Short mmCIF file of C-alpha atoms in Angstrom, two decimals:
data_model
loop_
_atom_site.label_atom_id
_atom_site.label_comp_id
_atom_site.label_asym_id
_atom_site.label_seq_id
_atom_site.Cartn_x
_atom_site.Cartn_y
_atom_site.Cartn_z
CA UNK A 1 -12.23 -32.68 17.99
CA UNK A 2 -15.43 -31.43 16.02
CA UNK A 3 -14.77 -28.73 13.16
CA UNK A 4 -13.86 -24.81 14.04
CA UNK A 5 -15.02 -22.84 11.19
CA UNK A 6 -14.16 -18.88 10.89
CA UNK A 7 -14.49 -16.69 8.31
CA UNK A 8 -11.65 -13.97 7.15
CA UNK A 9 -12.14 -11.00 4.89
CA UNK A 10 -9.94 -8.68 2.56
CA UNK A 11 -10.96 -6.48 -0.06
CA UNK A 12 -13.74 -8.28 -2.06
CA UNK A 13 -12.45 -11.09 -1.37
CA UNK A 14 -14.00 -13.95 1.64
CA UNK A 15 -12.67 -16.99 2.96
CA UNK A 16 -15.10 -19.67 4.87
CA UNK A 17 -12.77 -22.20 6.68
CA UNK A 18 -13.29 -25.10 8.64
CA UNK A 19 -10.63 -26.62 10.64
CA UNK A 20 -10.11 -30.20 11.99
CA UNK A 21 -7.44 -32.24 13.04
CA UNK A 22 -5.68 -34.11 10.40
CA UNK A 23 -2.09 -34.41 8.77
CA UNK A 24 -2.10 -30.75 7.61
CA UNK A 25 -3.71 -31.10 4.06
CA UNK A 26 -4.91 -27.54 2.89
CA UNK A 27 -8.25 -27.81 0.15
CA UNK A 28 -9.49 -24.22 -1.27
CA UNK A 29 -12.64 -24.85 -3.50
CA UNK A 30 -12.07 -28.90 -3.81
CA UNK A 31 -8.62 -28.19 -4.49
CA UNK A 32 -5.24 -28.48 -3.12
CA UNK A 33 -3.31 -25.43 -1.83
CA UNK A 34 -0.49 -26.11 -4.58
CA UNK A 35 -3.23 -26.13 -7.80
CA UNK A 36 -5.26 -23.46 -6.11
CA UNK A 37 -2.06 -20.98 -5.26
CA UNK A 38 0.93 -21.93 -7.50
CA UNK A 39 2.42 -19.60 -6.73
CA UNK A 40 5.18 -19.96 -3.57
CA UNK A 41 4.34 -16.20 -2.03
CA UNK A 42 0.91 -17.02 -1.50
CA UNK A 43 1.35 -20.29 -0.21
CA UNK A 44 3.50 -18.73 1.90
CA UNK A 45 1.33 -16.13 2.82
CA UNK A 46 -1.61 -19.02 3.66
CA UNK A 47 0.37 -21.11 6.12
CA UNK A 48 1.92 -18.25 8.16
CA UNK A 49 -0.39 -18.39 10.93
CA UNK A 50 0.00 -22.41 11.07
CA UNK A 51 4.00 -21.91 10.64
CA UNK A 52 3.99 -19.20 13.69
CA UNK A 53 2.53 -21.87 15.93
CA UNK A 54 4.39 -25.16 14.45
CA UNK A 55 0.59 -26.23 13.50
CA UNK A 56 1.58 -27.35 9.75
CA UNK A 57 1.23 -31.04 9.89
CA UNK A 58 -2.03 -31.07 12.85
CA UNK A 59 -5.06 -29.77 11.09
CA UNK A 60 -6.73 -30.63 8.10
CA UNK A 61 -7.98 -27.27 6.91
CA UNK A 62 -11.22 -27.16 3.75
CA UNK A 63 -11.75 -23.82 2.44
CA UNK A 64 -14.16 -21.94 0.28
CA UNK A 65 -13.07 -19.08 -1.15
CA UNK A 66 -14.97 -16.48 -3.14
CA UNK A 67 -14.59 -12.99 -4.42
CA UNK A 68 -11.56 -10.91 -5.30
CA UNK A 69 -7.83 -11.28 -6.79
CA UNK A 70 -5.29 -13.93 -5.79
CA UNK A 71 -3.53 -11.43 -2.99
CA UNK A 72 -6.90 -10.92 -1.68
CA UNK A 73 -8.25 -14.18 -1.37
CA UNK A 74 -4.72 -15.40 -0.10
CA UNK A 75 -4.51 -12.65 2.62
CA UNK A 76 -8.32 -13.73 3.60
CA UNK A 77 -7.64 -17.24 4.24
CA UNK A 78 -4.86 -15.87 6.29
CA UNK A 79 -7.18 -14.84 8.38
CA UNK A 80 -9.72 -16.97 8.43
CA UNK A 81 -6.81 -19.48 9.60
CA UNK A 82 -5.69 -17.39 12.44
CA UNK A 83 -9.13 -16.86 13.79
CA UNK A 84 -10.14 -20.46 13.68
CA UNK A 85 -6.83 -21.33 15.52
CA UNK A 86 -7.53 -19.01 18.01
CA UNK A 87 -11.04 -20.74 18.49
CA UNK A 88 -9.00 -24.05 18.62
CA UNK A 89 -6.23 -22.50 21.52
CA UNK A 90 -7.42 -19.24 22.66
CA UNK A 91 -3.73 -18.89 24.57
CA UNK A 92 -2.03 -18.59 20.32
CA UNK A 93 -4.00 -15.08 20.44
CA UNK A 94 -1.29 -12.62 21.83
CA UNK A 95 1.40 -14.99 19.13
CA UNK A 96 -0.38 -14.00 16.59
CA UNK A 97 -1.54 -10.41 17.21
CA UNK A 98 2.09 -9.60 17.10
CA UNK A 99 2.63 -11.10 13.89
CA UNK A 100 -0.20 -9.09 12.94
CA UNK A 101 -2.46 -11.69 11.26
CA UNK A 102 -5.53 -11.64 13.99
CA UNK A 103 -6.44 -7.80 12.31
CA UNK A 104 -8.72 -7.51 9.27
CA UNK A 105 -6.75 -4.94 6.63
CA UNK A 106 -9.90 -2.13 6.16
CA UNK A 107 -8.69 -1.13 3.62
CA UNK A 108 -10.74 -1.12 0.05
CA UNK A 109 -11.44 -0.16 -3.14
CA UNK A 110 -13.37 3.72 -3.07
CA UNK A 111 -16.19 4.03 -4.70
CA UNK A 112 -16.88 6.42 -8.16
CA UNK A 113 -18.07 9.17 -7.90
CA UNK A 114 -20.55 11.11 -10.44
CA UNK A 115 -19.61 13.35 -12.29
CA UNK A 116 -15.79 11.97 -12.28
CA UNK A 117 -14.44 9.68 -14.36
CA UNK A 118 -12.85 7.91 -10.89
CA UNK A 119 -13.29 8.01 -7.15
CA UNK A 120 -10.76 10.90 -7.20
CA UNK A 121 -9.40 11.59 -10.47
CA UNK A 122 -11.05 14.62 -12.13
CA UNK A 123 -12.01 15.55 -15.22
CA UNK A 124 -9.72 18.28 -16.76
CA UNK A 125 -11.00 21.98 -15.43
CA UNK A 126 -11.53 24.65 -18.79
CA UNK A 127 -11.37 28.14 -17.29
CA UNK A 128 -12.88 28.96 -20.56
#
């Protein structure tokens, strides 16, 4: 099998990943997942595409990740995951839609607006 790469999105942050069989050894920026993401949520949050198809220990997955917080970037690579397994085994699609990991979260920071100290806050009104 030659490499699958896909890319995932969320927020600022983006996740480049290429996919190829192996014995399910996760590198993000030359790094393992565990240095990368100590913490256990968003190692969780990485492999739940791979644990929703019993994928863990058949792909060797290398990652670069840029851009954004640690919720971000984790819930990018999420992505990025699902879509290149879905590349791999088109049939996982409908598995994963309904887990809800094939969709790229819109949402994002608002941008400032002049004349306002934020994108909606305003600045205090002086009837006189």
């Amino acid at each position: 099998m030659e490499t699958i790469n896909a890319v995932g999105r969320r927020k600022a942050a983006i996740a480049r990943v290429f996919v190829k069989e192996g014995n399910g050894a996760i590198t993000i920026n030359k790094r393992p997942l565990e240095t990368y993401f100590p913490s256990s949520i968003l190692q969780y949050i990485v492999k739940q595409p791979l644990n929703t198809l019993d994928a863990t220990e058949k792909y060797d997955i290398h990652v670069n990740l840029d851009g954004g917080g640690y919720k971000g970037q984790a819930e990018a690579l999420r992505l990025a995951i699902a879509r290149a397994l879905v590349k791999i085994n088109p049939e996982d699609k409908p598995a994963l839609r309904a887990e809800g990991f094939m969709t790229r979260d819109p949402r994002s920071v608002e941008r400032k607006k002049p004349g306002q100290p934020k994108a909606r806050k305003r600045f205090q009104f002086s009837k006189r």
